[in-house]
């Protein structure tokens, strides 16, 4: 493999990491509070707002139901409005983020709903407000599951980032298509796949390590 291809691989890896990191960060900023609200806003819950919960739930489900590659194409006008272009690394962040927000929201919602309801009742009996219960009880208790959920979201974004290479995005997916497929260079495709596998393994390992560290129920020494 030539030095030029090696440089292209390094550049493409950096572009992929950039896309995934920014979209995961923005997706978490919006998805975490959205998921928390969905988990606590059904009738009779801490932030009871059943109508709003239902509407937001429908929007989240609708967004998640759209295959990612179709989503990328469908929102090209919106992408162009936000990023100023519909191609390139920065433009790819827009559909990646839109896909990440509802995905993260549902993962967070499920994690919070797994918290023992007895803890909520105990906090209520002590006079805690709904916001205090969410911030000091629900989120800390659900943090290990939330961490694993975010890890899964990042892994999914790595796969999605490869898909945007087929529609004008940059990164490893674009390199694999342009060189590995269109120029019949299977060695490039093999290296691209290997890098993606390594990235996924690293993210999964780090996510599991962090989840073990924040798990208050873990035996002493776990995650050390």
XYZ file of C-alpha atoms in Angstrom:
224
model
C 0.000 0.000 0.000
C 1.435 3.367 -1.030
C 2.255 6.217 1.326
C -0.495 8.259 -0.331
C -3.131 5.664 0.560
C -1.820 5.450 4.112
C -2.183 9.232 4.431
C -5.702 8.993 3.037
C -6.556 6.316 5.592
C -5.245 8.466 8.427
C -7.191 11.481 7.170
C -10.368 9.433 6.696
C -10.068 7.979 10.197
C -9.769 11.485 11.616
C -12.851 12.585 9.663
C -14.831 9.614 10.977
C -13.799 10.319 14.563
C -14.760 13.979 14.116
C -18.211 13.136 12.727
C -18.943 10.562 15.403
C -17.667 12.675 18.313
C -19.612 15.822 17.400
C -22.852 14.020 16.563
C -22.611 11.893 19.723
C -22.001 14.994 21.852
C -24.904 16.958 20.373
C -27.106 13.867 20.392
C -26.408 13.371 24.107
C -27.038 17.033 24.954
C -30.528 16.784 23.444
C -31.251 13.080 23.864
C -30.476 12.844 27.585
C -33.061 15.403 28.759
C -35.556 14.182 26.154
C -35.218 10.596 27.336
C -35.470 11.682 30.969
C -38.670 13.591 30.223
C -40.180 10.650 28.320
C -39.419 8.379 31.286
C -41.057 10.651 33.851
C -43.951 12.388 32.090
C -46.636 9.756 31.612
C -49.875 10.143 33.555
C -49.262 10.118 37.295
C -45.480 10.269 37.025
C -43.090 12.889 38.384
C -43.492 15.353 35.494
C -46.972 14.246 34.475
C -47.694 15.608 30.983
C -49.294 12.701 29.106
C -50.238 14.669 25.986
C -46.745 16.105 25.518
C -45.273 12.691 26.269
C -47.419 11.087 23.595
C -46.573 13.701 20.952
C -42.838 13.512 21.653
C -43.022 9.733 21.675
C -44.627 9.726 18.235
C -41.935 12.067 16.887
C -39.172 9.905 18.336
C -40.710 6.728 16.947
C -41.254 8.282 13.527
C -37.642 9.443 13.311
C -36.292 6.077 14.422
C -38.487 4.274 11.897
C -36.827 5.953 8.909
C -33.824 3.978 7.558
C -30.706 6.069 8.011
C -29.702 6.203 4.349
C -33.209 7.467 3.459
C -33.052 10.009 6.280
C -29.770 11.362 4.902
C -31.326 11.952 1.480
C -34.670 13.220 2.787
C -33.163 16.019 4.871
C -30.659 17.271 2.302
C -32.393 20.712 2.113
C -32.234 20.998 5.919
C -28.607 19.859 5.930
C -27.745 22.461 3.321
C -29.517 25.149 5.370
C -27.649 24.228 8.574
C -24.193 23.397 7.209
C -24.183 25.468 4.023
C -23.580 22.331 1.964
C -24.973 18.826 1.648
C -21.633 17.055 1.148
C -18.537 16.685 3.253
C -17.746 15.867 6.865
C -19.527 18.804 8.484
C -22.679 18.213 6.457
C -22.700 14.539 7.492
C -22.923 15.575 11.146
C -26.473 16.878 10.605
C -28.167 13.564 9.707
C -25.948 11.695 12.169
C -27.136 13.982 14.968
C -30.784 13.753 13.952
C -30.506 9.966 13.975
C -28.672 9.975 17.313
C -31.087 12.133 19.332
C -34.168 9.841 19.303
C -31.986 6.743 19.599
C -30.256 8.088 22.706
C -33.559 9.359 24.096
C -35.114 5.878 23.999
C -32.012 4.297 25.539
C -32.052 6.833 28.379
C -35.797 6.381 28.870
C -35.412 2.614 29.175
C -32.485 2.989 31.597
C -34.429 5.322 33.887
C -37.549 3.155 33.831
C -35.470 0.250 35.148
C -34.760 2.121 38.401
C -36.603 0.633 41.397
C -39.819 2.588 41.954
C -39.323 2.121 45.693
C -36.488 4.645 45.556
C -38.850 7.212 44.069
C -41.439 6.636 46.794
C -38.756 6.881 49.482
C -37.520 10.188 48.055
C -41.088 11.505 47.886
C -41.652 10.535 51.508
C -38.592 12.587 52.439
C -40.097 15.638 50.725
C -37.922 15.719 47.620
C -39.284 17.648 44.635
C -39.735 15.944 41.244
C -36.626 17.652 39.869
C -34.586 16.627 42.921
C -35.763 13.022 42.538
C -34.732 13.007 38.868
C -31.341 14.648 39.429
C -30.364 12.966 42.705
C -32.066 9.580 42.475
C -33.136 8.488 38.993
C -30.185 9.652 36.905
C -27.461 8.506 39.368
C -29.122 5.100 39.764
C -29.542 4.714 36.008
C -26.064 6.011 35.186
C -24.439 2.602 34.469
C -27.258 1.678 32.080
C -27.182 5.138 30.519
C -23.431 4.798 29.987
C -23.873 1.454 28.242
C -26.683 2.971 26.179
C -24.484 5.857 25.071
C -21.769 3.339 24.206
C -24.238 1.512 21.981
C -25.222 4.836 20.393
C -21.595 5.682 19.573
C -21.052 2.227 18.075
C -24.140 2.736 15.900
C -22.883 6.172 14.832
C -19.613 4.626 13.684
C -21.626 2.376 11.389
C -23.815 5.259 10.218
C -20.739 7.398 9.529
C -19.581 4.740 7.069
C -22.967 4.884 5.312
C -22.794 8.624 4.648
C -19.765 7.917 2.457
C -22.216 6.595 -0.129
C -24.005 9.953 -0.400
C -21.213 12.493 -0.398
C -19.948 12.238 3.146
C -16.284 11.810 3.877
C -14.483 9.494 6.264
C -13.722 5.784 6.112
C -16.937 4.871 4.307
C -16.206 7.285 1.485
C -12.638 6.002 1.183
C -13.791 2.391 1.111
C -16.303 3.120 -1.654
C -14.039 5.306 -3.805
C -10.948 3.136 -3.613
C -12.004 -0.278 -2.345
C -15.091 -0.622 -4.542
C -14.933 1.799 -7.471
C -11.191 1.347 -8.112
C -11.167 -2.386 -7.341
C -8.679 -2.172 -4.461
C -9.838 -4.859 -2.001
C -6.871 -4.248 0.263
C -8.142 -0.726 0.957
C -11.610 -2.035 1.752
C -10.098 -4.633 4.075
C -8.099 -2.002 5.962
C -11.159 0.259 6.242
C -13.203 -2.600 7.705
C -10.371 -3.453 10.105
C -10.145 0.143 11.341
C -13.911 0.277 11.887
C -13.777 -2.967 13.867
C -10.943 -1.627 16.029
C -12.852 1.627 16.678
C -15.966 -0.281 17.714
C -13.973 -2.548 20.037
C -12.241 0.425 21.655
C -15.507 2.301 22.185
C -17.211 -0.795 23.606
C -14.338 -1.534 25.985
C -14.106 2.048 27.236
C -17.880 2.271 27.661
C -18.032 -0.946 29.681
C -15.113 0.220 31.847
C -16.808 3.551 32.595
C -20.135 1.823 33.328
C -18.410 -0.451 35.837
C -16.722 2.512 37.501
C -19.974 4.454 37.984
C -21.991 1.423 39.136
C -22.497 1.891 42.863
C -23.842 -1.660 43.116
C -20.624 -3.177 41.735
C -18.468 -5.223 44.151
C -15.447 -3.417 45.479
C -12.592 -3.553 43.008
C -14.793 -4.049 39.959
C -13.593 -2.040 36.951
C -10.205 -1.443 38.539
